[in-house]
Coordinates of C-alpha atoms in Angstrom, one line a residue:
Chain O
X1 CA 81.6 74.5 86.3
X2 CA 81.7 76.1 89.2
X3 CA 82.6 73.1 91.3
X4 CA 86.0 73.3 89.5
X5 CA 86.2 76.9 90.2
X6 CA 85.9 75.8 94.1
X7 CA 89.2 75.3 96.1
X8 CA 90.2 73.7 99.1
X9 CA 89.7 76.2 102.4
X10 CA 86.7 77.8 101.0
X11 CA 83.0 76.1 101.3
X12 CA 81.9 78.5 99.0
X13 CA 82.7 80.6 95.8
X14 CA 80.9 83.5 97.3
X15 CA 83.8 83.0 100.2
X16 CA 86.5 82.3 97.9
X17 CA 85.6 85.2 95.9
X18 CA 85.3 87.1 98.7
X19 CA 88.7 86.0 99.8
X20 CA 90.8 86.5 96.8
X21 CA 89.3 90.1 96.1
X22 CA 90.3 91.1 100.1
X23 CA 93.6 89.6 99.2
X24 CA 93.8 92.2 96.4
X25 CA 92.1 94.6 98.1
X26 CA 95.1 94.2 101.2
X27 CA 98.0 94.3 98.5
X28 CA 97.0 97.3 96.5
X29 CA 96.6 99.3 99.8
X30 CA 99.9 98.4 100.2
X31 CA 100.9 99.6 96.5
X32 CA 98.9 102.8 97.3
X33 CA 101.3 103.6 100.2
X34 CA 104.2 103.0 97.3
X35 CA 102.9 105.5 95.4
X36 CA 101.4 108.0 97.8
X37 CA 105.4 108.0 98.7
X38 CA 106.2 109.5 95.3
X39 CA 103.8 111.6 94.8
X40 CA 103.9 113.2 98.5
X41 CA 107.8 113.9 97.3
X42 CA 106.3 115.8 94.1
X43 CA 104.0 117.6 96.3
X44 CA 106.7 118.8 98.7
X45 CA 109.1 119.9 95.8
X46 CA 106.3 121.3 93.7
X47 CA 105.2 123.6 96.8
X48 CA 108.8 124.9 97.0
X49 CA 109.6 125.4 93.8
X50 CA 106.3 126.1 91.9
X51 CA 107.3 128.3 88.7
X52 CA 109.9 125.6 88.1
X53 CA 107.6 122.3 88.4
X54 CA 105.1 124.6 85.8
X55 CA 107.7 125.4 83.4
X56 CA 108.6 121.7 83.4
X57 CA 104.8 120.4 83.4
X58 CA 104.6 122.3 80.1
X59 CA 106.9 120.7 78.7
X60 CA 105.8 117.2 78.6
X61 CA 103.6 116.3 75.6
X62 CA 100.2 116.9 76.4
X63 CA 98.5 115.2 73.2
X64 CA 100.4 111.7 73.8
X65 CA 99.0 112.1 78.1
X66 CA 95.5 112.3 76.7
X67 CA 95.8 110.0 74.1
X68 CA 96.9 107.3 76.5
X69 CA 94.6 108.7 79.1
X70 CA 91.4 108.0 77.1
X71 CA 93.4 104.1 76.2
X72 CA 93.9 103.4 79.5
X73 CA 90.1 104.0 80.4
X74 CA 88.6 102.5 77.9
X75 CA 90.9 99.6 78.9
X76 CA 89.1 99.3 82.4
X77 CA 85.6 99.3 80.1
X78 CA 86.9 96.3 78.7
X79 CA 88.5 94.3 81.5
X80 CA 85.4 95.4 83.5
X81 CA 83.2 94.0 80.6
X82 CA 85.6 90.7 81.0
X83 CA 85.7 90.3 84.5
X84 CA 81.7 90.4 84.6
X85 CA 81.0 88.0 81.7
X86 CA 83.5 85.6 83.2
X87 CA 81.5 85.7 86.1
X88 CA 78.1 85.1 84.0
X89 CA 79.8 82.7 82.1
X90 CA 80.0 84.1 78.4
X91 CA 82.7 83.0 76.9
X92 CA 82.8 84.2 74.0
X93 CA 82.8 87.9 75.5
X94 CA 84.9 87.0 77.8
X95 CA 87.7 86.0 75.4
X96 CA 87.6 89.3 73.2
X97 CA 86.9 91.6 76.0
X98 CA 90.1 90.1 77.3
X99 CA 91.8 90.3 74.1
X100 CA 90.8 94.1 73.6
X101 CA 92.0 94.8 77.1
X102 CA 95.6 93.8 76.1
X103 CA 95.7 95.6 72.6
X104 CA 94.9 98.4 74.5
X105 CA 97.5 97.9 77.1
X106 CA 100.3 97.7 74.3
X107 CA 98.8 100.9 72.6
X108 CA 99.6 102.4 75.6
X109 CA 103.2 101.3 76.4
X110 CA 104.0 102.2 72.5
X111 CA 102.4 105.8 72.8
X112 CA 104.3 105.5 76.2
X113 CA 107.9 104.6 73.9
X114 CA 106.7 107.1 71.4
X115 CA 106.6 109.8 74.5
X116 CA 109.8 108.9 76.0
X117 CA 111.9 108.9 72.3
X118 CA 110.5 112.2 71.8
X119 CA 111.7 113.4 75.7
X120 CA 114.5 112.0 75.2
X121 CA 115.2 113.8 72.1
X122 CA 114.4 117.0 73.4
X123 CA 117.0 116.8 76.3
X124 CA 114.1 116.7 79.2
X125 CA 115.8 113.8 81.0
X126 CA 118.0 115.2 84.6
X127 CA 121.5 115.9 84.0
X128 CA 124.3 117.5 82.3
X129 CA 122.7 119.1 78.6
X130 CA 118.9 119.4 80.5
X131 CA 116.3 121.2 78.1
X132 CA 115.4 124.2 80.9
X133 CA 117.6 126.5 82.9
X134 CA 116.0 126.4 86.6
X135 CA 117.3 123.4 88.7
X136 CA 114.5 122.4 89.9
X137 CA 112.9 121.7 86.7
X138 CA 115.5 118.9 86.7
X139 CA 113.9 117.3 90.0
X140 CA 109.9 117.6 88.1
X141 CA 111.5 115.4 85.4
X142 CA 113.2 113.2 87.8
X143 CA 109.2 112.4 89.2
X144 CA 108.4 112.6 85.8
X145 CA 110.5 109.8 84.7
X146 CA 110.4 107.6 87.8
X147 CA 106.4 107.8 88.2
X148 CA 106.0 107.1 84.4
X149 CA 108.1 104.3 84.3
X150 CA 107.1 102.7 87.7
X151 CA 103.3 103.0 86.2
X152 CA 104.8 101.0 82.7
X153 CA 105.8 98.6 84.9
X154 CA 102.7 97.5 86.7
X155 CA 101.2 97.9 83.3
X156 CA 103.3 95.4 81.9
X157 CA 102.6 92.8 84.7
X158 CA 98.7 93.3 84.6
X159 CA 99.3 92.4 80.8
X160 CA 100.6 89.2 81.7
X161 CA 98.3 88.9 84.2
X162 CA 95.9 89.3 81.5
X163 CA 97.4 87.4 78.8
X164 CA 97.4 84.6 81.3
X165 CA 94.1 84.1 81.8
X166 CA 93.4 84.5 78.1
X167 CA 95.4 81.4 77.6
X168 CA 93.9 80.0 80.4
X169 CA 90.1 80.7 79.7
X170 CA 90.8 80.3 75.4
X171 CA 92.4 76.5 76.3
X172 CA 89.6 76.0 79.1
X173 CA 92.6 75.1 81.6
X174 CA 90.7 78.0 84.3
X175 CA 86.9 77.8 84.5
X176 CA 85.1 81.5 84.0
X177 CA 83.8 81.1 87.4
X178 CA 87.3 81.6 88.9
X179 CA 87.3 84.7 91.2
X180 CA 91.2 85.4 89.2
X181 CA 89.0 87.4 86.4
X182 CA 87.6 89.9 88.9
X183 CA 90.8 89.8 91.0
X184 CA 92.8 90.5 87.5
X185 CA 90.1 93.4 86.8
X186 CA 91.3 94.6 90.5
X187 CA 94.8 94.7 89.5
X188 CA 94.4 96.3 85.9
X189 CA 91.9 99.1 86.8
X190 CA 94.5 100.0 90.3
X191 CA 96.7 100.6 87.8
X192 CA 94.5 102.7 85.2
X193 CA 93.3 104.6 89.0
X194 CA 97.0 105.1 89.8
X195 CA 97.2 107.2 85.7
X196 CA 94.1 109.0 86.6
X197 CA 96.5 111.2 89.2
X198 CA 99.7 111.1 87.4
X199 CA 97.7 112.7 84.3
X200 CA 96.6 116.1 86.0
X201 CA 99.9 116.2 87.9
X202 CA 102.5 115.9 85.2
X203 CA 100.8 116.7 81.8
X204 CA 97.8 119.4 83.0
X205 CA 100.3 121.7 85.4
X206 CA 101.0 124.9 84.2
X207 CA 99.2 124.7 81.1
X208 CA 96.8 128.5 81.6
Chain G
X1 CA 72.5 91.5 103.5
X2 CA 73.3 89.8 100.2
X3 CA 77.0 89.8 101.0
X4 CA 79.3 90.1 97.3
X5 CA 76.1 91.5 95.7
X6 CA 74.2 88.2 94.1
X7 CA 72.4 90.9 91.8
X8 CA 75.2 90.4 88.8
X9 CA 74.3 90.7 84.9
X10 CA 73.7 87.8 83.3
X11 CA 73.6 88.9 79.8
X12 CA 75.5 90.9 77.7
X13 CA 73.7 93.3 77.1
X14 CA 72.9 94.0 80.9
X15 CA 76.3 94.1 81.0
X16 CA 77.1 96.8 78.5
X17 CA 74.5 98.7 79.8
X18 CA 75.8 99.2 83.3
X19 CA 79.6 100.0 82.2
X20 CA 79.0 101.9 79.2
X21 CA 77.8 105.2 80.9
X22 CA 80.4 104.6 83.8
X23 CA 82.8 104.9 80.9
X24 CA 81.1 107.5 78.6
X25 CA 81.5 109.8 82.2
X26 CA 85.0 108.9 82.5
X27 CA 85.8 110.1 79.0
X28 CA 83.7 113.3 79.4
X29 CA 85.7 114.3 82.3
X30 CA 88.9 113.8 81.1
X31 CA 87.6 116.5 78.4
X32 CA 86.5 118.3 81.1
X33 CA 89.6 118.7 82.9
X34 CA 92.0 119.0 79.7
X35 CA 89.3 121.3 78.8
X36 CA 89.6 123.4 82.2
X37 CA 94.2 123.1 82.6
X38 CA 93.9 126.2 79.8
X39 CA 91.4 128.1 81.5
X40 CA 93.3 130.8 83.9
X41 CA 92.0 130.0 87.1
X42 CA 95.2 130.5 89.1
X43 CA 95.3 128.5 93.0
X44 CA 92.5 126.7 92.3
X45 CA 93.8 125.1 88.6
X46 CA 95.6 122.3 90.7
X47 CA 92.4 122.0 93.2
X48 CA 90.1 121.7 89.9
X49 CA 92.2 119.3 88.1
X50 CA 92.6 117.4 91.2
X51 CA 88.8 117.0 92.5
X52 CA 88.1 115.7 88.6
X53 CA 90.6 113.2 89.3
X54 CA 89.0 112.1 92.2
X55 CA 85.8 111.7 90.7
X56 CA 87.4 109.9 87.9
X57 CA 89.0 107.6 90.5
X58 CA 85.8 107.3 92.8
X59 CA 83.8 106.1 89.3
X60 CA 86.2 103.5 88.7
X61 CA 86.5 102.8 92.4
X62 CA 82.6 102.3 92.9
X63 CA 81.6 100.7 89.3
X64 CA 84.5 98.9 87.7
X65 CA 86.6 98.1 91.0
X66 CA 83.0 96.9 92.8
X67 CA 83.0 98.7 95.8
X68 CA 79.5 99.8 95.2
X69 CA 78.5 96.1 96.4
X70 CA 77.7 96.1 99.9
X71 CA 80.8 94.6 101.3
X72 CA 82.3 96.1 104.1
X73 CA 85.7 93.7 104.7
X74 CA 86.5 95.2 100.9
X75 CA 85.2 98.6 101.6
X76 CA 87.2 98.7 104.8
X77 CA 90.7 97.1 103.5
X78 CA 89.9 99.4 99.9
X79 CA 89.7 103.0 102.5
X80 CA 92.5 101.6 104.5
X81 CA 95.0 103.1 102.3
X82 CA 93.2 106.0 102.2
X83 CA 93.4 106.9 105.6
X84 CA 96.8 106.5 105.9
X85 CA 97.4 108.1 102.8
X86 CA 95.8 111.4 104.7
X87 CA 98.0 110.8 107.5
X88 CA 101.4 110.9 105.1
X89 CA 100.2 114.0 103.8
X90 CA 98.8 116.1 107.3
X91 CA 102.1 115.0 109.2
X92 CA 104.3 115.7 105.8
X93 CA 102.7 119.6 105.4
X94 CA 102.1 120.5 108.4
X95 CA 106.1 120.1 108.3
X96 CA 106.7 121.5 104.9
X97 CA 104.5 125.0 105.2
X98 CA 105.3 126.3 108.7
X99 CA 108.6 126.1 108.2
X100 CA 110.9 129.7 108.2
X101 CA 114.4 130.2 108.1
X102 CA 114.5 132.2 111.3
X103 CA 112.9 129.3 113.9
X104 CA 115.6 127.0 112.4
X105 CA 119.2 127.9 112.6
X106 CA 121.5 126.3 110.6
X107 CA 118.9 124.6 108.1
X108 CA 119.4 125.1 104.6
X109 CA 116.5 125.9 103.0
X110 CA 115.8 124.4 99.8
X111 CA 114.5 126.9 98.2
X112 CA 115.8 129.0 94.9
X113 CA 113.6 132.1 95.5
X114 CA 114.0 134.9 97.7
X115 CA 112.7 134.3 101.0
X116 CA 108.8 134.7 101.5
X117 CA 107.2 134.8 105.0
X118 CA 106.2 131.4 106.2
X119 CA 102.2 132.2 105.7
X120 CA 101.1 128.1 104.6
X121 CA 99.4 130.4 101.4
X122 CA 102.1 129.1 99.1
X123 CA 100.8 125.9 98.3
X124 CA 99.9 124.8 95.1

């Protein structure tokens, strides 16, 4: 089995494993640097305008932030439990660890769609009819929006990511010795690492 | 020197039992820190909810991401960011807090308060 796993450049799968988790390791230092950019901009603008960016912080819904907090953790549990029963070959973990990892994922992007119908609703998106009266509560919601939404994205790609090498492992068309199960795990729990900040920044400001 | 950590769980069990507690931790801090946003503690509410997120983040970093294996091409490429990260954020602040409307003429500052002295004690 693990022959199969083995590709061409690498003499080993400790290399190749070792190679495709730098590879990871190199691209999500680059999608760090994407989001340290947007969250250095929310710094800046909450240091100048602090009263307004608490004002706003309060109110997002802090219930349906913790709710899909706690998801999104307990997700990484699972594709953590995945990735190291792929690598010890148990398939049968594998698969449902895999398959709980991506009914997690969609509880989050509904309690996500939930969220925004109910911002939405209460006029918290920028522009003309906005919910609060200072200005720059307008630019917390414009970070609001674009964070929360770039963050849906990636989670939307690691699910298919994920769903992937469900099909894969589930038709046996990927061996579970293939380094894509811990390089996936990479992926999914950058993005749950990437929540972990936006949670205290846009649901837990302002809130004493 | 066992490279990408040869030591890995063969069982399930094993397994369980060395992600569980990562993730019972992780759970109990996020209690922690929605726990502690309500609690008054004025400059350092940001600070606190912050280093909790850090820990949070250096749990997942060390036991689900791996980093806890000795590997140092991963552990350098993973702190990589990091550093530059810092860099983004000394050379952006030390901007942002010593600024004052006097040393600059002609900037307009964004600002919708009355004008405070440029101490670098406002933030956060």
């Amino acid at each position: 089995m693990s022959e199969a796993a083995l590709h061409k450049p690498w003499r080993s799968l400790r290399r190749q494993r070792e190679a495709a988790e730098f590879g990871l390791w190199v691209f999500l230092a680059s999608e760090v640097m994407f989001f340290a950019c947007a969250l250095t901009g929310y710094a800046v603008n909450r240091v100048l305008w602090p009263e307004a960016f608490a004002a706003a912080a309060r109110e997002t819904n802090v219930l349906y932030g913790t709710i899909n907090t706690g998801i999104l953790l307990t997700s990484s549990l699972t594709m953590a439990v995945a990735a190291e029963s792929a690598r010890a070959g148990l398939r049968r973990l594998t698969l449902v660890c895999l398959g709980v990892t991506i009914a997690f994922g969609l509880a989050f992007l509904m309690v996500k769609g939930l969220e925004y119908a109910e911002d939405i609703e209460k006029h918290l998106v920028p522009g003309p009819g906005f919910r609060l009266d200072q200005p720059a509560a307008q630019i917390f919601f414009a970070f609001y929006w674009l964070l929360t939404a770039v963050h849906a994205l990636h989670m939307t790609i690691g699910l298919c990511l994920v769903g992937t090498l469900l099909a894969q492992a589930w038709r046996g068309s990927r061996p579970l010795s293939s380094p894509a199960f811990e390089a996936a795990g990479l992926y999914w729990h950058f993005v749950d690492l990437v929540w972990i900040f936006l949670y205290p920044l846009l649901y837990l400001a302002g809130r004493s | 020197m066992t490279g990408l950590g040869e030591d890995v769980p063969l069982t399930a069990g094993a397994i369980w039992r060395r992600t569980l507690p990562v993730w019972a931790a992780l759970i109990l801090l996020l209690g922690a820190t929605l726990g502690l946003a309500y609690v008054p503690l004025g400059r350092f509410a940001t600070a606190t909810a912050l280093g909790i997120a850090v820990v949070k983040g250096g749990l997942v970093m060390l036991f689900f991401m791996q980093l806890r294996k000795p590997d140092p091409l991963l552990r350098l490429a993973a702190s990589t960011a990091l550093f530059f990260v810092a860099f983004l954020l000394i050379l952006t602040f030390a901007d942002v807090l010593t600024r004052s409307a006097p040393s600059q003429p002609g900037t307009v500052m964004p600002r919708s308060q009355p004008e405070l002295p440029a101490t670098g004690q406002r933030g956060f």
